[in-house]
Amino acid sequence: MKKLIIIRLNGFIFSLLVENGVIEDLHCQKEETENLLGNIYIGKVKKIVPNIQAAFIEINKGLECYYSINEKKQPFFTNKIGKKPLCVGDELLVQVSKDAVKTKVPSVTSDINLTGKYLVLTTSDQKLGISGKIPKEEKSQFREWLGEEITNAPFGCIVRTNAMSATKEEIFLEFTALKSEYESLVKKAATRICFSCLKKALPPYLQDIQNMRQDGLLEIVIEDETLFRETAVYLEGYPLGGRPLLTKYEDKLLPLHKLYNVEAELARILKEKVWLNSGAYLVIQPTEALTVIDVNTGKCILKKQDEENFLKINTEAAREIARQIRLRNLSGIIVVDFINMKKEEQWQELEKVLKRELKKDSVLTEFIDFTGVGLAEITRKKTRKPIHEIMEGALWEKKK
């Protein structure tokens, strides 16, 4: 049984996915911080850096963003200065695709994405894409429903995993709404000045609802009155059959964050060391280039060269590593040093477990391979900041 818990606490808004009483996923947002991710602007090219095939586009006075000039899609220009594909001074439609991370500025793209519950309208490719998690027989159904709609359209469409639970009518209602939104956006862009924000993305906690897989999500529980009202308004746009139950938490004696022990969980997330039930532990160390995770036997009592116990510890570690990646919002390259095992079949079993656990992530996360020295290579798409950056200097940071 899955519940989404939304909490306002100590200047942050937390979204927690709880399954069978355990927090399996967590996102947080600092209240006074403006959310840029997903916003659509008319930006201006400030400089072009050919040696890294990039440009820097200003979306607001003094706020420059990284832009890859290798993008396949021809940008939508609102003011074109020169004849080259991209010139300093050009004004174009861009969408913020990545938050600023540490010393890196936000990233923008000219690939505009309008996201719904079941579909994503995209300008990057004029094709119909379908989530790889949708079974083959259902994919042909979606192609039949939407194939003609995409033909000769100035945009493409991606069918999300949640579409498996939708009717044909619900799919077409959302497609029509996204198409109308796109046409309105293009029309508006032609008449607006540079640095105009044409679309503000949903607040992060509402994005979490939108992006969450609906399979098994039974309830959304909120204590804060304002967050409850905003969520209720947002859910009014959901089809009745796909709408999770929204519940107002009213117990004044036991606040929601105490019920789910949120402060203690946050304190654990912000520490390097994570203890496992077996007595083994993980050490998680994010760096500028990558995140390194080390698996140690710790207090676990083992017989010397007990290969079966090594496999048990590694599989327990794999499950917790996948969970910690979600909770901490780690991204980019992640390298895991598991306990060494001698048998090839044990590494194969560990790989199966790791892949299965990583599939639970709503963010694209992939196991690449084991290196020659037994290090697991994992990649995870970068979107929002990791939680240790968002909460740097906060109450829980001081408990480390």
Tab-separated table of C-alpha atoms in Angstrom:
chain	number	residue	atom	x	y	z
A	1	MET	CA	0.000	0.000	0.000
A	2	LYS	CA	1.488	3.331	-1.123
A	3	LYS	CA	0.765	6.742	0.360
A	4	LEU	CA	2.126	10.131	-0.648
A	5	ILE	CA	2.719	12.292	2.425
A	6	ILE	CA	3.158	16.055	1.894
A	7	ILE	CA	4.529	18.010	4.866
A	8	ARG	CA	5.544	21.616	5.575
A	9	LEU	CA	8.357	21.586	8.159
A	10	ASN	CA	11.057	24.058	9.247
A	11	GLY	CA	10.933	26.109	6.031
A	12	PHE	CA	10.802	23.110	3.684
A	13	ILE	CA	8.036	21.258	1.843
A	14	PHE	CA	8.580	17.487	1.746
A	15	SER	CA	6.943	14.883	-0.477
A	16	LEU	CA	7.407	11.370	0.876
A	17	LEU	CA	6.317	8.154	-0.797
A	18	VAL	CA	5.552	5.689	1.995
A	19	GLU	CA	5.085	1.999	1.238
A	20	ASN	CA	4.125	-0.406	4.010
A	21	GLY	CA	5.224	2.178	6.572
A	22	VAL	CA	8.707	2.709	5.052
A	23	ILE	CA	9.770	5.937	3.300
A	24	GLU	CA	10.812	4.780	-0.179
A	25	ASP	CA	11.179	8.109	-1.967
A	26	LEU	CA	11.602	11.699	-0.841
A	27	HIS	CA	11.748	15.133	-2.451
A	28	CYS	CA	12.133	18.475	-0.731
A	29	GLN	CA	11.874	22.137	-1.630
A	30	LYS	CA	13.021	25.185	0.307
A	31	GLU	CA	9.957	27.392	0.634
A	32	GLU	CA	11.499	30.759	-0.216
A	33	THR	CA	13.466	29.354	-3.195
A	34	GLU	CA	11.978	30.087	-6.609
A	35	ASN	CA	11.452	26.928	-8.630
A	36	LEU	CA	12.789	27.298	-12.194
A	37	LEU	CA	12.692	23.679	-13.347
A	38	GLY	CA	10.148	23.305	-16.164
A	39	ASN	CA	9.556	27.044	-16.624
A	40	ILE	CA	9.407	28.302	-20.239
A	41	TYR	CA	11.015	31.653	-21.163
A	42	ILE	CA	11.991	33.819	-24.086
A	43	GLY	CA	15.757	33.879	-23.582
A	44	LYS	CA	18.603	35.793	-25.224
A	45	VAL	CA	21.925	34.281	-26.366
A	46	LYS	CA	24.679	36.066	-24.393
A	47	LYS	CA	27.724	34.112	-25.554
A	48	ILE	CA	28.692	31.066	-27.601
A	49	VAL	CA	31.555	28.759	-26.570
A	50	PRO	CA	32.431	26.623	-29.649
A	51	ASN	CA	35.051	24.427	-27.948
A	52	ILE	CA	32.404	22.921	-25.631
A	53	GLN	CA	29.586	23.165	-28.207
A	54	ALA	CA	27.540	25.302	-25.844
A	55	ALA	CA	25.899	28.671	-25.521
A	56	PHE	CA	24.836	30.652	-22.483
A	57	ILE	CA	21.315	32.001	-22.636
A	58	GLU	CA	19.993	34.673	-20.311
A	59	ILE	CA	16.407	33.996	-19.182
A	60	ASN	CA	16.241	36.881	-16.731
A	61	LYS	CA	18.482	39.843	-16.003
A	62	GLY	CA	21.758	38.374	-14.747
A	63	LEU	CA	20.570	34.732	-14.862
A	64	GLU	CA	22.471	32.824	-17.548
A	65	CYS	CA	21.831	29.151	-18.327
A	66	TYR	CA	23.799	26.464	-20.152
A	67	TYR	CA	22.463	25.461	-23.581
A	68	SER	CA	23.852	22.672	-25.777
A	69	ILE	CA	24.147	23.766	-29.418
A	70	ASN	CA	24.120	20.106	-30.488
A	71	GLU	CA	20.342	19.949	-30.071
A	72	LYS	CA	18.689	18.405	-33.132
A	73	LYS	CA	15.536	20.505	-33.018
A	74	GLN	CA	15.499	23.876	-34.778
A	75	PRO	CA	14.765	26.418	-32.013
A	76	PHE	CA	11.673	28.624	-32.111
A	77	PHE	CA	13.180	32.099	-32.571
A	78	THR	CA	11.206	35.167	-31.566
A	79	ASN	CA	13.987	37.457	-32.838
A	80	LYS	CA	16.766	36.176	-35.149
A	81	ILE	CA	19.876	38.352	-35.449
A	82	GLY	CA	22.167	36.608	-37.952
A	83	LYS	CA	22.201	33.858	-40.578
A	84	LYS	CA	24.187	31.323	-38.529
A	85	PRO	CA	22.169	28.617	-36.704
A	86	LEU	CA	22.751	30.446	-33.398
A	87	CYS	CA	24.069	33.985	-32.928
A	88	VAL	CA	24.749	36.234	-29.933
A	89	GLY	CA	21.646	38.365	-29.477
A	90	ASP	CA	19.198	35.769	-30.840
A	91	GLU	CA	15.997	35.484	-28.822
A	92	LEU	CA	14.368	32.064	-28.597
A	93	LEU	CA	11.947	29.909	-26.671
A	94	VAL	CA	13.664	27.773	-24.009
A	95	GLN	CA	12.630	25.572	-21.095
A	96	VAL	CA	14.645	24.998	-17.907
A	97	SER	CA	15.623	21.306	-18.004
A	98	LYS	CA	18.007	21.074	-15.021
A	99	ASP	CA	18.372	22.934	-11.753
A	100	ALA	CA	21.625	24.649	-10.827
A	101	VAL	CA	23.880	22.143	-9.061
A	102	LYS	CA	26.798	23.350	-6.921
A	103	THR	CA	28.911	25.570	-9.228
A	104	LYS	CA	26.934	24.659	-12.360
A	105	VAL	CA	24.288	27.039	-13.691
A	106	PRO	CA	20.808	25.797	-14.670
A	107	SER	CA	20.442	24.147	-18.088
A	108	VAL	CA	17.873	25.096	-20.710
A	109	THR	CA	16.698	23.399	-23.877
A	110	SER	CA	14.801	24.475	-26.970
A	111	ASP	CA	13.007	21.122	-26.780
A	112	ILE	CA	9.748	22.227	-25.189
A	113	ASN	CA	7.936	19.591	-23.132
A	114	LEU	CA	4.372	19.953	-21.872
A	115	THR	CA	3.668	17.222	-19.358
A	116	GLY	CA	0.349	15.657	-18.475
A	117	LYS	CA	-0.555	12.647	-16.394
A	118	TYR	CA	-0.623	10.252	-19.359
A	119	LEU	CA	1.263	12.048	-22.141
A	120	VAL	CA	4.167	14.405	-22.774
A	121	LEU	CA	3.958	16.691	-25.791
A	122	THR	CA	7.480	17.345	-27.059
A	123	THR	CA	8.978	19.445	-29.844
A	124	SER	CA	12.221	17.431	-30.010
A	125	ASP	CA	10.898	14.801	-32.391
A	126	GLN	CA	7.744	14.626	-34.500
A	127	LYS	CA	7.114	11.010	-33.585
A	128	LEU	CA	5.084	8.939	-31.185
A	129	GLY	CA	7.182	7.512	-28.362
A	130	ILE	CA	5.916	4.989	-25.846
A	131	SER	CA	7.300	4.152	-22.402
A	132	GLY	CA	9.410	1.012	-22.411
A	133	LYS	CA	7.513	-0.169	-19.326
A	134	ILE	CA	4.270	-0.520	-21.317
A	135	PRO	CA	3.724	-4.108	-22.593
A	136	LYS	CA	4.116	-4.741	-26.336
A	137	GLU	CA	0.434	-5.502	-26.943
A	138	GLU	CA	-0.636	-2.203	-25.358
A	139	LYS	CA	1.914	-0.224	-27.367
A	140	SER	CA	0.156	-1.144	-30.620
A	141	GLN	CA	-3.109	0.153	-29.136
A	142	PHE	CA	-1.574	3.550	-28.367
A	143	ARG	CA	-0.074	3.711	-31.868
A	144	GLU	CA	-3.522	3.068	-33.291
A	145	TRP	CA	-5.090	5.759	-31.099
A	146	LEU	CA	-2.491	8.512	-31.546
A	147	GLY	CA	-0.558	7.698	-34.736
A	148	GLU	CA	-2.711	9.801	-37.062
A	149	GLU	CA	-2.845	12.698	-34.575
A	150	ILE	CA	0.943	12.998	-34.633
A	151	THR	CA	1.320	12.697	-38.427
A	152	ASN	CA	2.334	16.075	-39.876
A	153	ALA	CA	2.020	17.761	-36.454
A	154	PRO	CA	4.788	20.239	-35.465
A	155	PHE	CA	5.409	18.190	-32.312
A	156	GLY	CA	5.739	14.647	-31.069
A	157	CYS	CA	4.143	12.820	-28.179
A	158	ILE	CA	5.399	10.398	-25.533
A	159	VAL	CA	2.991	7.984	-23.873
A	160	ARG	CA	3.792	7.716	-20.148
A	161	THR	CA	3.581	4.537	-18.066
A	162	ASN	CA	0.484	5.867	-16.274
A	163	ALA	CA	-1.412	5.718	-19.587
A	164	MET	CA	-1.868	1.976	-19.056
A	165	SER	CA	-4.664	2.780	-16.585
A	166	ALA	CA	-6.401	5.319	-18.877
A	167	THR	CA	-9.315	4.961	-21.271
A	168	LYS	CA	-9.188	6.095	-24.903
A	169	GLU	CA	-11.412	9.049	-23.999
A	170	GLU	CA	-9.070	10.154	-21.180
A	171	ILE	CA	-6.047	9.891	-23.509
A	172	PHE	CA	-7.716	12.044	-26.174
A	173	LEU	CA	-8.934	14.621	-23.659
A	174	GLU	CA	-5.374	15.097	-22.406
A	175	PHE	CA	-3.899	15.105	-25.916
A	176	THR	CA	-6.352	17.811	-26.982
A	177	ALA	CA	-5.561	19.901	-23.886
A	178	LEU	CA	-1.770	19.631	-24.449
A	179	LYS	CA	-2.119	20.465	-28.147
A	180	SER	CA	-4.194	23.537	-27.301
A	181	GLU	CA	-1.634	24.598	-24.678
A	182	TYR	CA	1.189	24.269	-27.223
A	183	GLU	CA	-0.638	26.332	-29.857
A	184	SER	CA	-1.419	29.028	-27.295
A	185	LEU	CA	2.231	29.073	-26.150
A	186	VAL	CA	3.576	29.548	-29.695
A	187	LYS	CA	1.050	32.296	-30.412
A	188	LYS	CA	1.895	34.073	-27.151
A	189	ALA	CA	5.670	33.807	-27.762
A	190	ALA	CA	5.411	35.766	-31.013
A	191	THR	CA	4.067	38.823	-29.169
A	192	ARG	CA	6.078	38.798	-25.923
A	193	ILE	CA	9.328	40.590	-25.089
A	194	CYS	CA	12.625	38.982	-24.116
A	195	PHE	CA	12.824	37.412	-20.611
A	196	SER	CA	9.048	36.853	-20.529
A	197	CYS	CA	8.081	33.735	-18.563
A	198	LEU	CA	5.432	32.106	-20.760
A	199	LYS	CA	4.714	29.173	-18.477
A	200	LYS	CA	5.466	28.527	-14.818
A	201	ALA	CA	5.879	24.910	-13.863
A	202	LEU	CA	3.858	23.345	-11.094
A	203	PRO	CA	5.332	23.582	-7.572
A	204	PRO	CA	7.679	20.623	-7.002
A	205	TYR	CA	5.289	18.811	-4.645
A	206	LEU	CA	2.547	18.917	-7.314
A	207	GLN	CA	5.068	17.765	-9.924
A	208	ASP	CA	5.697	14.784	-7.655
A	209	ILE	CA	1.993	13.897	-7.860
A	210	GLN	CA	1.995	14.355	-11.628
A	211	ASN	CA	5.128	12.252	-12.172
A	212	MET	CA	4.334	9.497	-9.697
A	213	ARG	CA	3.379	6.097	-10.994
A	214	GLN	CA	-0.238	5.541	-10.123
A	215	ASP	CA	-0.019	1.765	-9.651
A	216	GLY	CA	-0.782	1.089	-6.006
A	217	LEU	CA	-0.973	4.760	-4.915
A	218	LEU	CA	-4.078	4.818	-2.740
A	219	GLU	CA	-3.884	8.017	-0.746
A	220	ILE	CA	-2.363	11.497	-0.520
A	221	VAL	CA	-2.181	12.720	3.083
A	222	ILE	CA	-1.625	16.426	3.891
A	223	GLU	CA	-1.723	18.282	7.213
A	224	ASP	CA	-1.059	21.891	6.107
A	225	GLU	CA	-4.247	23.755	5.123
A	226	THR	CA	-2.732	25.750	2.223
A	227	LEU	CA	-0.989	22.715	0.698
A	228	PHE	CA	-4.193	20.709	1.076
A	229	ARG	CA	-6.262	23.347	-0.773
A	230	GLU	CA	-3.721	23.707	-3.594
A	231	THR	CA	-3.531	19.932	-4.032
A	232	ALA	CA	-7.331	19.624	-4.042
A	233	VAL	CA	-7.553	22.221	-6.836
A	234	TYR	CA	-4.860	20.429	-8.838
A	235	LEU	CA	-6.562	17.042	-8.464
A	236	GLU	CA	-9.825	18.433	-9.818
A	237	GLY	CA	-8.240	18.141	-13.249
A	238	TYR	CA	-7.621	14.427	-12.767
A	239	PRO	CA	-10.083	11.923	-14.248
A	240	LEU	CA	-12.200	10.436	-11.470
A	241	GLY	CA	-10.949	6.885	-11.990
A	242	GLY	CA	-7.281	7.896	-11.716
A	243	ARG	CA	-7.612	10.275	-8.787
A	244	PRO	CA	-5.961	9.127	-5.534
A	245	LEU	CA	-7.880	9.743	-2.314
A	246	LEU	CA	-6.908	13.095	-0.797
A	247	THR	CA	-7.020	13.071	3.005
A	248	LYS	CA	-6.649	15.968	5.444
A	249	TYR	CA	-4.627	14.892	8.485
A	250	GLU	CA	-6.245	16.319	11.631
A	251	ASP	CA	-4.520	14.762	14.666
A	252	LYS	CA	-3.108	17.719	16.649
A	253	LEU	CA	-1.506	15.511	19.318
A	254	LEU	CA	0.637	13.572	16.851
A	255	PRO	CA	1.808	15.759	13.912
A	256	LEU	CA	2.310	14.032	10.585
A	257	HIS	CA	6.091	14.462	10.645
A	258	LYS	CA	6.221	12.753	14.059
A	259	LEU	CA	3.978	9.924	12.899
A	260	TYR	CA	6.406	9.057	10.105
A	261	ASN	CA	9.562	9.969	12.061
A	262	VAL	CA	10.606	12.375	9.307
A	263	GLU	CA	13.242	14.296	11.276
A	264	ALA	CA	15.111	11.125	12.246
A	265	GLU	CA	14.964	9.852	8.660
A	266	LEU	CA	16.328	13.158	7.358
A	267	ALA	CA	19.177	13.051	9.880
A	268	ARG	CA	20.097	9.561	8.585
A	269	ILE	CA	19.911	10.675	4.949
A	270	LEU	CA	22.365	13.490	5.590
A	271	LYS	CA	24.987	11.167	7.099
A	272	GLU	CA	27.672	9.368	5.125
A	273	LYS	CA	27.240	6.054	6.941
A	274	VAL	CA	24.089	3.931	6.568
A	275	TRP	CA	23.728	0.830	8.754
A	276	LEU	CA	22.056	-2.304	7.361
A	277	ASN	CA	20.023	-4.813	9.394
A	278	SER	CA	22.759	-7.448	9.048
A	279	GLY	CA	25.289	-5.197	10.804
A	280	ALA	CA	27.019	-4.284	7.553
A	281	TYR	CA	27.030	-0.645	6.467
A	282	LEU	CA	27.327	1.672	3.457
A	283	VAL	CA	29.515	4.752	3.120
A	284	ILE	CA	28.034	7.240	0.627
A	285	GLN	CA	30.290	10.066	-0.546
A	286	PRO	CA	29.088	12.500	-3.247
A	287	THR	CA	31.861	14.389	-5.045
A	288	GLU	CA	31.876	16.986	-7.825
A	289	ALA	CA	32.417	14.326	-10.521
A	290	LEU	CA	30.545	11.279	-9.203
A	291	THR	CA	29.135	9.551	-6.122
A	292	VAL	CA	31.084	6.706	-4.524
A	293	ILE	CA	29.341	4.063	-2.386
A	294	ASP	CA	31.337	1.503	-0.408
A	295	VAL	CA	29.823	-1.683	1.073
A	296	ASN	CA	31.470	-2.889	4.311
A	297	THR	CA	30.861	-6.006	6.429
A	298	GLY	CA	30.971	-3.874	9.609
A	299	LYS	CA	29.519	-5.681	12.639
A	300	CYS	CA	28.236	-8.586	10.574
A	301	ILE	CA	29.779	-11.809	11.913
A	302	LEU	CA	30.918	-14.022	9.035
A	303	LYS	CA	32.788	-17.244	8.645
A	304	LYS	CA	35.997	-16.726	6.753
A	305	GLN	CA	35.428	-16.827	2.982
A	306	ASP	CA	31.677	-17.452	3.486
A	307	GLU	CA	30.615	-16.698	-0.105
A	308	GLU	CA	26.873	-17.174	0.528
A	309	ASN	CA	26.924	-14.592	3.302
A	310	PHE	CA	28.834	-12.179	1.058
A	311	LEU	CA	26.016	-12.514	-1.488
A	312	LYS	CA	23.386	-11.916	1.212
A	313	ILE	CA	25.121	-8.753	2.377
A	314	ASN	CA	25.574	-7.513	-1.190
A	315	THR	CA	21.905	-8.087	-2.089
A	316	GLU	CA	20.783	-6.358	1.126
A	317	ALA	CA	23.142	-3.505	0.253
A	318	ALA	CA	21.797	-3.336	-3.344
A	319	ARG	CA	18.228	-2.855	-2.087
A	320	GLU	CA	19.282	-0.116	0.326
A	321	ILE	CA	21.555	1.584	-2.235
A	322	ALA	CA	18.641	1.895	-4.695
A	323	ARG	CA	16.517	3.377	-1.886
A	324	GLN	CA	19.248	5.799	-0.770
A	325	ILE	CA	19.753	6.994	-4.357
A	326	ARG	CA	16.062	7.946	-4.445
A	327	LEU	CA	15.972	9.443	-0.943
A	328	ARG	CA	19.122	11.534	-1.445
A	329	ASN	CA	18.314	12.332	-5.100
A	330	LEU	CA	21.812	11.317	-6.190
A	331	SER	CA	22.467	11.671	-9.904
A	332	GLY	CA	25.091	11.465	-12.612
A	333	ILE	CA	27.674	8.690	-12.293
A	334	ILE	CA	27.393	6.449	-9.219
A	335	VAL	CA	30.078	3.844	-8.510
A	336	VAL	CA	29.481	1.062	-5.953
A	337	ASP	CA	32.228	-1.065	-4.417
A	338	PHE	CA	30.465	-4.259	-3.331
A	339	ILE	CA	32.094	-6.970	-1.220
A	340	ASN	CA	34.185	-9.135	-3.534
A	341	MET	CA	32.728	-12.534	-4.526
A	342	LYS	CA	34.486	-15.351	-6.395
A	343	LYS	CA	31.626	-17.016	-8.281
A	344	GLU	CA	30.305	-15.587	-11.544
A	345	GLU	CA	26.748	-16.761	-10.808
A	346	GLN	CA	26.755	-14.706	-7.587
A	347	TRP	CA	27.596	-11.537	-9.520
A	348	GLN	CA	24.809	-12.379	-11.962
A	349	GLU	CA	22.330	-12.771	-9.083
A	350	LEU	CA	23.471	-9.454	-7.593
A	351	GLU	CA	23.013	-7.757	-10.981
A	352	LYS	CA	19.401	-9.026	-11.189
A	353	VAL	CA	18.586	-7.665	-7.740
A	354	LEU	CA	20.220	-4.302	-8.451
A	355	LYS	CA	18.405	-3.862	-11.777
A	356	ARG	CA	15.060	-4.798	-10.202
A	357	GLU	CA	15.490	-2.289	-7.373
A	358	LEU	CA	16.647	0.516	-9.677
A	359	LYS	CA	13.501	0.072	-11.786
A	360	LYS	CA	11.439	1.357	-8.849
A	361	ASP	CA	12.857	4.832	-9.488
A	362	SER	CA	10.620	7.364	-11.268
A	363	VAL	CA	13.815	9.082	-12.520
A	364	LEU	CA	15.703	7.336	-15.334
A	365	THR	CA	18.310	5.160	-13.556
A	366	GLU	CA	20.414	2.520	-15.287
A	367	PHE	CA	22.858	-0.170	-14.218
A	368	ILE	CA	25.708	-0.097	-16.764
A	369	ASP	CA	27.988	-2.991	-15.810
A	370	PHE	CA	30.487	-4.365	-13.329
A	371	THR	CA	34.047	-3.265	-14.062
A	372	GLY	CA	36.957	-5.678	-14.161
A	373	VAL	CA	37.650	-5.020	-10.468
A	374	GLY	CA	34.012	-5.542	-9.426
A	375	LEU	CA	32.786	-1.947	-9.221
A	376	ALA	CA	29.162	-1.420	-10.214
A	377	GLU	CA	28.553	1.514	-12.569
A	378	ILE	CA	25.160	3.239	-12.334
A	379	THR	CA	23.884	6.410	-14.008
A	380	ARG	CA	20.893	8.515	-12.971
A	381	LYS	CA	19.412	11.441	-14.865
A	382	LYS	CA	20.165	14.842	-13.335
A	383	THR	CA	17.139	17.061	-12.710
A	384	ARG	CA	16.762	18.527	-9.225
A	385	LYS	CA	19.482	19.216	-6.698
A	386	PRO	CA	20.489	16.413	-4.298
A	387	ILE	CA	18.930	16.723	-0.871
A	388	HIS	CA	22.240	17.469	0.898
A	389	GLU	CA	22.603	20.621	-1.223
A	390	ILE	CA	19.021	21.785	-0.700
A	391	MET	CA	19.250	21.284	3.057
A	392	GLU	CA	22.810	22.497	3.565
A	393	GLY	CA	23.008	24.399	6.871
A	394	ALA	CA	19.515	23.322	7.975
A	395	LEU	CA	18.644	21.758	11.323
A	396	TRP	CA	19.181	18.189	10.162
A	397	GLU	CA	22.595	19.003	8.684
A	398	LYS	CA	23.806	19.938	12.169
A	399	LYS	CA	22.834	16.504	13.492
A	400	LYS	CA	25.391	14.732	11.331
